[in-house]
Amino acid sequence: MSSLVSRRSLLTGLSLIGVSTISACAQFPKQSLSVASPLNPAPLEPTLEKAPIEVAAPEARVSPDYASMYSAVEDGGHSLPAIPFSKVDGRFLRQIVDDPTGEQPGTIVVNTTDKHLYWVLKDGKAMRYGVGLGRQGYSWKGRAIVQWKRKWPTWTPPSAMIRRDPKLEKWRQGMQPGISNPLGSRALYIFKDGVDTLYRIHGSPDWKSIGKSASSGCVRMFNQDVMDLYERVPGKTPLLVI
């Protein structure tokens, strides 16, 4: 599929299915969300209702300052290394592009074919990010919303994943947040009709996986990119996965 996808091609042929029955890249702890995890991760943040953050599109094309975008970051007591962006295919680096989605400003669109995530801006523009996709990233398509956000999330491998790889048993109750955590520095939790889809948009410690398919996981982003997206996304942000 070309990355310049028309509105019609986005909205036709979608198969809106319910909660995926296969393993997902993360699960909530077994206890209520209002109860702190034994690992004491940062609390879940419900995305508050507010107007989408408006980002003015530039009047002229300006070369992105990738050295700043992908520099090393100190955040939440964690030290994220710089991304060697010169080794990354330029298609998967953060940049403002002409919007190919036709969706309303303030919408997230994940194109699983081209491995791009779009944050739709005004004036026919969109912020485009590269993503990597695992099996779970291909398992769900349709419309939903961003229900929760979390900084430095705990990763809890699903039971099906543990059965495939018994070495993950030690993380059954959750893996401590950190730079090696598979969910990275931020996670967005996707719900449809009030039900968790088990679909996540999250950071990844493996920068080489962006733009590629992996054995497991949902929608992976560079940690620096998911942190940028996290700050843009307001409450109940609509999501379209195609």
mmCIF file of C-alpha atoms in Angstrom:
data_model
loop_
_atom_site.group_PDB
_atom_site.id
_atom_site.type_symbol
_atom_site.label_atom_id
_atom_site.label_comp_id
_atom_site.label_asym_id
_atom_site.label_seq_id
_atom_site.Cartn_x
_atom_site.Cartn_y
_atom_site.Cartn_z
ATOM 1 C CA MET A 1 0.000 0.000 0.000
ATOM 2 C CA SER A 2 1.299 3.438 -0.798
ATOM 3 C CA SER A 3 1.830 5.683 2.209
ATOM 4 C CA LEU A 4 -0.352 8.284 0.498
ATOM 5 C CA VAL A 5 -3.580 6.570 1.504
ATOM 6 C CA SER A 6 -6.846 8.248 0.591
ATOM 7 C CA ARG A 7 -9.578 8.775 3.154
ATOM 8 C CA ARG A 8 -11.739 6.329 1.241
ATOM 9 C CA SER A 9 -9.162 3.562 1.357
ATOM 10 C CA LEU A 10 -8.713 4.093 5.103
ATOM 11 C CA LEU A 11 -12.390 3.891 5.890
ATOM 12 C CA THR A 12 -13.420 1.057 3.576
ATOM 13 C CA GLY A 13 -12.761 -2.571 4.145
ATOM 14 C CA LEU A 14 -11.920 -2.252 7.834
ATOM 15 C CA SER A 15 -12.689 -5.301 9.854
ATOM 16 C CA LEU A 16 -13.686 -4.040 13.285
ATOM 17 C CA ILE A 17 -13.133 -6.941 15.571
ATOM 18 C CA GLY A 18 -13.406 -7.206 19.323
ATOM 19 C CA VAL A 19 -10.764 -7.846 21.907
ATOM 20 C CA SER A 20 -7.964 -9.947 20.494
ATOM 21 C CA THR A 21 -7.968 -13.462 21.843
ATOM 22 C CA ILE A 22 -4.269 -13.972 21.233
ATOM 23 C CA SER A 23 -1.519 -12.849 23.530
ATOM 24 C CA ALA A 24 -0.825 -9.132 23.687
ATOM 25 C CA CYS A 25 2.313 -7.168 24.397
ATOM 26 C CA ALA A 26 1.233 -6.189 27.910
ATOM 27 C CA GLN A 27 -1.437 -6.787 30.501
ATOM 28 C CA PHE A 28 -2.657 -4.793 33.454
ATOM 29 C CA PRO A 29 -1.730 -6.141 36.897
ATOM 30 C CA LYS A 30 -4.319 -8.509 38.319
ATOM 31 C CA GLN A 31 -5.316 -6.066 41.048
ATOM 32 C CA SER A 32 -7.586 -3.090 40.563
ATOM 33 C CA LEU A 33 -6.038 -0.151 38.746
ATOM 34 C CA SER A 34 -6.613 1.952 41.842
ATOM 35 C CA VAL A 35 -4.260 -0.298 43.833
ATOM 36 C CA ALA A 36 -0.524 0.222 43.489
ATOM 37 C CA SER A 37 1.475 -2.629 42.014
ATOM 38 C CA PRO A 38 3.919 -4.387 44.327
ATOM 39 C CA LEU A 39 6.608 -3.063 42.001
ATOM 40 C CA ASN A 40 5.348 0.463 42.668
ATOM 41 C CA PRO A 41 5.370 1.689 39.063
ATOM 42 C CA ALA A 42 4.355 5.185 38.074
ATOM 43 C CA PRO A 43 0.537 5.456 38.315
ATOM 44 C CA LEU A 44 -1.684 5.032 35.298
ATOM 45 C CA GLU A 45 -2.748 8.368 33.939
ATOM 46 C CA PRO A 46 -6.287 8.613 32.562
ATOM 47 C CA THR A 47 -6.091 10.922 29.587
ATOM 48 C CA LEU A 48 -8.129 13.937 30.657
ATOM 49 C CA GLU A 49 -10.806 15.380 28.424
ATOM 50 C CA LYS A 50 -9.422 18.471 26.707
ATOM 51 C CA ALA A 51 -8.971 19.916 23.283
ATOM 52 C CA PRO A 52 -6.275 18.344 21.101
ATOM 53 C CA ILE A 53 -2.903 20.038 21.321
ATOM 54 C CA GLU A 54 -2.548 22.176 18.242
ATOM 55 C CA VAL A 55 0.774 22.132 16.445
ATOM 56 C CA ALA A 56 1.075 24.723 13.727
ATOM 57 C CA ALA A 57 2.414 23.372 10.464
ATOM 58 C CA PRO A 58 5.530 25.181 9.257
ATOM 59 C CA GLU A 59 5.180 27.578 6.362
ATOM 60 C CA ALA A 60 8.273 26.140 4.717
ATOM 61 C CA ARG A 61 10.061 22.820 4.896
ATOM 62 C CA VAL A 62 12.809 22.870 7.501
ATOM 63 C CA SER A 63 15.239 20.015 7.961
ATOM 64 C CA PRO A 64 14.499 18.333 11.304
ATOM 65 C CA ASP A 65 17.150 18.631 13.988
ATOM 66 C CA TYR A 66 17.544 14.904 14.508
ATOM 67 C CA ALA A 67 20.590 15.341 16.716
ATOM 68 C CA SER A 68 18.366 17.097 19.264
ATOM 69 C CA MET A 69 15.306 14.914 18.704
ATOM 70 C CA TYR A 70 17.203 11.699 19.321
ATOM 71 C CA SER A 71 19.779 12.838 21.868
ATOM 72 C CA ALA A 72 20.333 11.084 25.196
ATOM 73 C CA VAL A 73 17.602 11.840 27.749
ATOM 74 C CA GLU A 74 17.436 11.835 31.542
ATOM 75 C CA ASP A 75 13.824 11.170 32.513
ATOM 76 C CA GLY A 76 12.123 9.845 35.611
ATOM 77 C CA GLY A 77 15.379 8.652 37.104
ATOM 78 C CA HIS A 78 16.298 6.733 33.950
ATOM 79 C CA SER A 79 19.023 7.475 31.401
ATOM 80 C CA LEU A 80 17.961 6.825 27.833
ATOM 81 C CA PRO A 81 20.818 6.523 25.325
ATOM 82 C CA ALA A 82 20.864 8.554 22.129
ATOM 83 C CA ILE A 83 19.410 6.969 18.997
ATOM 84 C CA PRO A 84 22.043 6.591 16.230
ATOM 85 C CA PHE A 85 19.664 8.186 13.744
ATOM 86 C CA SER A 86 22.230 8.155 10.930
ATOM 87 C CA LYS A 87 21.843 4.354 10.876
ATOM 88 C CA VAL A 88 18.040 4.544 10.567
ATOM 89 C CA ASP A 89 16.142 4.639 7.272
ATOM 90 C CA GLY A 90 15.015 8.266 6.985
ATOM 91 C CA ARG A 91 11.418 7.179 6.353
ATOM 92 C CA PHE A 92 11.157 6.127 9.986
ATOM 93 C CA LEU A 93 12.498 9.298 11.591
ATOM 94 C CA ARG A 94 10.064 11.814 13.082
ATOM 95 C CA GLN A 95 8.971 14.460 10.589
ATOM 96 C CA ILE A 96 6.054 16.621 9.514
ATOM 97 C CA VAL A 97 4.522 15.436 6.234
ATOM 98 C CA ASP A 98 1.454 16.081 4.110
ATOM 99 C CA ASP A 99 -1.366 14.202 5.829
ATOM 100 C CA PRO A 100 -2.226 11.037 3.858
ATOM 101 C CA THR A 101 -5.026 9.936 6.195
ATOM 102 C CA GLY A 102 -7.876 12.414 5.730
ATOM 103 C CA GLU A 103 -8.702 12.062 9.438
ATOM 104 C CA GLN A 104 -9.592 14.939 11.762
ATOM 105 C CA PRO A 105 -6.770 16.812 13.563
ATOM 106 C CA GLY A 106 -6.033 15.183 16.901
ATOM 107 C CA THR A 107 -6.372 11.621 15.583
ATOM 108 C CA ILE A 108 -3.744 8.879 15.731
ATOM 109 C CA VAL A 109 -3.546 6.674 12.648
ATOM 110 C CA VAL A 110 -1.367 3.547 12.579
ATOM 111 C CA ASN A 111 -0.596 2.222 9.092
ATOM 112 C CA THR A 112 0.537 -1.353 9.679
ATOM 113 C CA THR A 113 1.608 -1.827 6.057
ATOM 114 C CA ASP A 114 3.990 1.127 5.826
ATOM 115 C CA LYS A 115 4.890 0.944 9.544
ATOM 116 C CA HIS A 116 4.080 4.579 10.189
ATOM 117 C CA LEU A 117 2.107 6.280 12.941
ATOM 118 C CA TYR A 118 0.515 9.648 12.135
ATOM 119 C CA TRP A 119 -0.565 12.329 14.583
ATOM 120 C CA VAL A 120 -2.916 14.424 12.438
ATOM 121 C CA LEU A 121 -2.313 18.189 12.606
ATOM 122 C CA LYS A 122 -4.165 21.140 11.121
ATOM 123 C CA ASP A 123 -3.768 22.521 7.614
ATOM 124 C CA GLY A 124 -3.389 19.145 5.932
ATOM 125 C CA LYS A 125 -0.240 18.133 7.824
ATOM 126 C CA ALA A 126 0.658 15.253 10.104
ATOM 127 C CA MET A 127 3.538 14.328 12.396
ATOM 128 C CA ARG A 128 4.816 11.000 11.138
ATOM 129 C CA TYR A 129 6.716 8.510 13.290
ATOM 130 C CA GLY A 130 8.260 5.191 12.358
ATOM 131 C CA VAL A 131 6.998 2.125 14.201
ATOM 132 C CA GLY A 132 7.915 -1.521 14.533
ATOM 133 C CA LEU A 133 5.247 -4.196 14.728
ATOM 134 C CA GLY A 134 5.103 -7.593 16.372
ATOM 135 C CA ARG A 135 2.462 -10.271 15.886
ATOM 136 C CA GLN A 136 0.128 -8.444 18.240
ATOM 137 C CA GLY A 137 0.640 -5.239 16.280
ATOM 138 C CA TYR A 138 -1.047 -6.876 13.316
ATOM 139 C CA SER A 139 -3.771 -8.616 15.316
ATOM 140 C CA TRP A 140 -6.215 -5.755 15.776
ATOM 141 C CA LYS A 141 -7.544 -3.164 13.333
ATOM 142 C CA GLY A 142 -10.327 -0.639 13.582
ATOM 143 C CA ARG A 143 -11.266 2.427 15.622
ATOM 144 C CA ALA A 144 -10.758 2.916 19.339
ATOM 145 C CA ILE A 145 -9.475 5.509 21.818
ATOM 146 C CA VAL A 146 -6.443 6.090 24.019
ATOM 147 C CA GLN A 147 -7.911 5.361 27.466
ATOM 148 C CA TRP A 148 -4.777 5.434 29.627
ATOM 149 C CA LYS A 149 -1.217 6.678 29.471
ATOM 150 C CA ARG A 150 1.681 5.634 31.656
ATOM 151 C CA LYS A 151 5.207 6.887 32.104
ATOM 152 C CA TRP A 152 7.791 4.152 32.627
ATOM 153 C CA PRO A 153 5.250 1.309 32.656
ATOM 154 C CA THR A 154 5.648 -2.116 34.181
ATOM 155 C CA TRP A 155 5.696 -4.903 31.590
ATOM 156 C CA THR A 156 3.675 -8.035 32.361
ATOM 157 C CA PRO A 157 4.113 -10.799 29.772
ATOM 158 C CA PRO A 158 0.853 -12.587 28.918
ATOM 159 C CA SER A 159 0.479 -16.214 29.936
ATOM 160 C CA ALA A 160 0.591 -17.357 26.304
ATOM 161 C CA MET A 161 3.955 -15.657 25.871
ATOM 162 C CA ILE A 162 5.285 -17.294 29.034
ATOM 163 C CA ARG A 163 4.185 -20.703 27.748
ATOM 164 C CA ARG A 164 6.134 -20.099 24.540
ATOM 165 C CA ASP A 165 9.174 -18.874 26.437
ATOM 166 C CA PRO A 166 9.361 -20.279 30.002
ATOM 167 C CA LYS A 167 12.310 -17.988 30.790
ATOM 168 C CA LEU A 168 9.745 -15.189 31.110
ATOM 169 C CA GLU A 169 8.134 -16.885 34.127
ATOM 170 C CA LYS A 170 10.160 -14.650 36.455
ATOM 171 C CA TRP A 171 8.286 -11.635 35.063
ATOM 172 C CA ARG A 172 4.780 -13.079 35.522
ATOM 173 C CA GLN A 173 4.023 -10.453 38.172
ATOM 174 C CA GLY A 174 5.633 -7.669 36.175
ATOM 175 C CA MET A 175 9.036 -6.398 35.117
ATOM 176 C CA GLN A 176 10.353 -3.298 36.842
ATOM 177 C CA PRO A 177 10.298 -0.128 34.699
ATOM 178 C CA GLY A 178 13.630 0.796 33.145
ATOM 179 C CA ILE A 179 15.582 1.205 29.928
ATOM 180 C CA SER A 180 15.553 -2.575 29.307
ATOM 181 C CA ASN A 181 11.798 -2.907 29.848
ATOM 182 C CA PRO A 182 10.052 -3.973 26.580
ATOM 183 C CA LEU A 183 7.437 -1.203 27.000
ATOM 184 C CA GLY A 184 10.103 1.456 27.134
ATOM 185 C CA SER A 185 9.614 4.960 28.491
ATOM 186 C CA ARG A 186 5.905 5.443 27.756
ATOM 187 C CA ALA A 187 2.825 3.387 26.909
ATOM 188 C CA LEU A 188 -0.599 4.295 25.518
ATOM 189 C CA TYR A 189 -3.377 1.810 26.375
ATOM 190 C CA ILE A 190 -6.054 1.333 23.734
ATOM 191 C CA PHE A 191 -9.718 0.650 24.584
ATOM 192 C CA LYS A 192 -12.751 0.071 22.380
ATOM 193 C CA ASP A 193 -16.283 0.499 23.763
ATOM 194 C CA GLY A 194 -14.839 0.609 27.271
ATOM 195 C CA VAL A 195 -12.971 -2.681 26.878
ATOM 196 C CA ASP A 196 -9.202 -3.093 26.846
ATOM 197 C CA THR A 197 -8.122 -4.281 23.397
ATOM 198 C CA LEU A 198 -4.750 -5.421 24.828
ATOM 199 C CA TYR A 199 -3.284 -3.188 22.106
ATOM 200 C CA ARG A 200 -0.456 -0.870 23.134
ATOM 201 C CA ILE A 201 1.590 1.890 21.567
ATOM 202 C CA HIS A 202 4.846 1.971 23.478
ATOM 203 C CA GLY A 203 8.538 2.729 23.478
ATOM 204 C CA SER A 204 11.196 0.131 22.811
ATOM 205 C CA PRO A 205 14.796 -0.295 23.965
ATOM 206 C CA ASP A 206 15.553 -1.936 20.592
ATOM 207 C CA TRP A 207 15.915 0.972 18.160
ATOM 208 C CA LYS A 208 16.832 -1.440 15.347
ATOM 209 C CA SER A 209 13.300 -2.898 15.448
ATOM 210 C CA ILE A 210 11.654 0.322 14.265
ATOM 211 C CA GLY A 211 10.422 -0.030 10.693
ATOM 212 C CA LYS A 212 10.558 -3.823 10.944
ATOM 213 C CA SER A 213 8.441 -6.789 11.988
ATOM 214 C CA ALA A 214 9.288 -8.588 15.227
ATOM 215 C CA SER A 215 8.261 -11.838 16.880
ATOM 216 C CA SER A 216 6.148 -10.200 19.563
ATOM 217 C CA GLY A 217 4.863 -6.856 20.751
ATOM 218 C CA CYS A 218 2.329 -4.280 19.631
ATOM 219 C CA VAL A 219 3.298 -0.908 18.134
ATOM 220 C CA ARG A 220 6.879 -0.008 19.036
ATOM 221 C CA MET A 221 8.406 3.446 18.756
ATOM 222 C CA PHE A 222 11.763 4.989 19.513
ATOM 223 C CA ASN A 223 11.649 5.952 23.184
ATOM 224 C CA GLN A 224 12.272 9.593 22.258
ATOM 225 C CA ASP A 225 9.393 9.471 19.765
ATOM 226 C CA VAL A 226 6.843 7.898 22.096
ATOM 227 C CA MET A 227 7.752 10.532 24.698
ATOM 228 C CA ASP A 228 7.044 13.234 22.106
ATOM 229 C CA LEU A 229 3.717 11.622 21.150
ATOM 230 C CA TYR A 230 2.770 11.149 24.806
ATOM 231 C CA GLU A 231 2.925 14.896 25.405
ATOM 232 C CA ARG A 232 0.711 15.617 22.382
ATOM 233 C CA VAL A 233 -2.054 13.103 23.092
ATOM 234 C CA PRO A 234 -5.061 14.486 25.036
ATOM 235 C CA GLY A 235 -7.956 12.656 26.617
ATOM 236 C CA LYS A 236 -9.958 10.094 24.685
ATOM 237 C CA THR A 237 -7.826 10.597 21.599
ATOM 238 C CA PRO A 238 -9.370 8.699 18.671
ATOM 239 C CA LEU A 239 -7.247 5.974 17.093
ATOM 240 C CA LEU A 240 -7.527 4.282 13.719
ATOM 241 C CA VAL A 241 -5.460 1.185 12.915
ATOM 242 C CA ILE A 242 -5.417 0.051 9.282
#
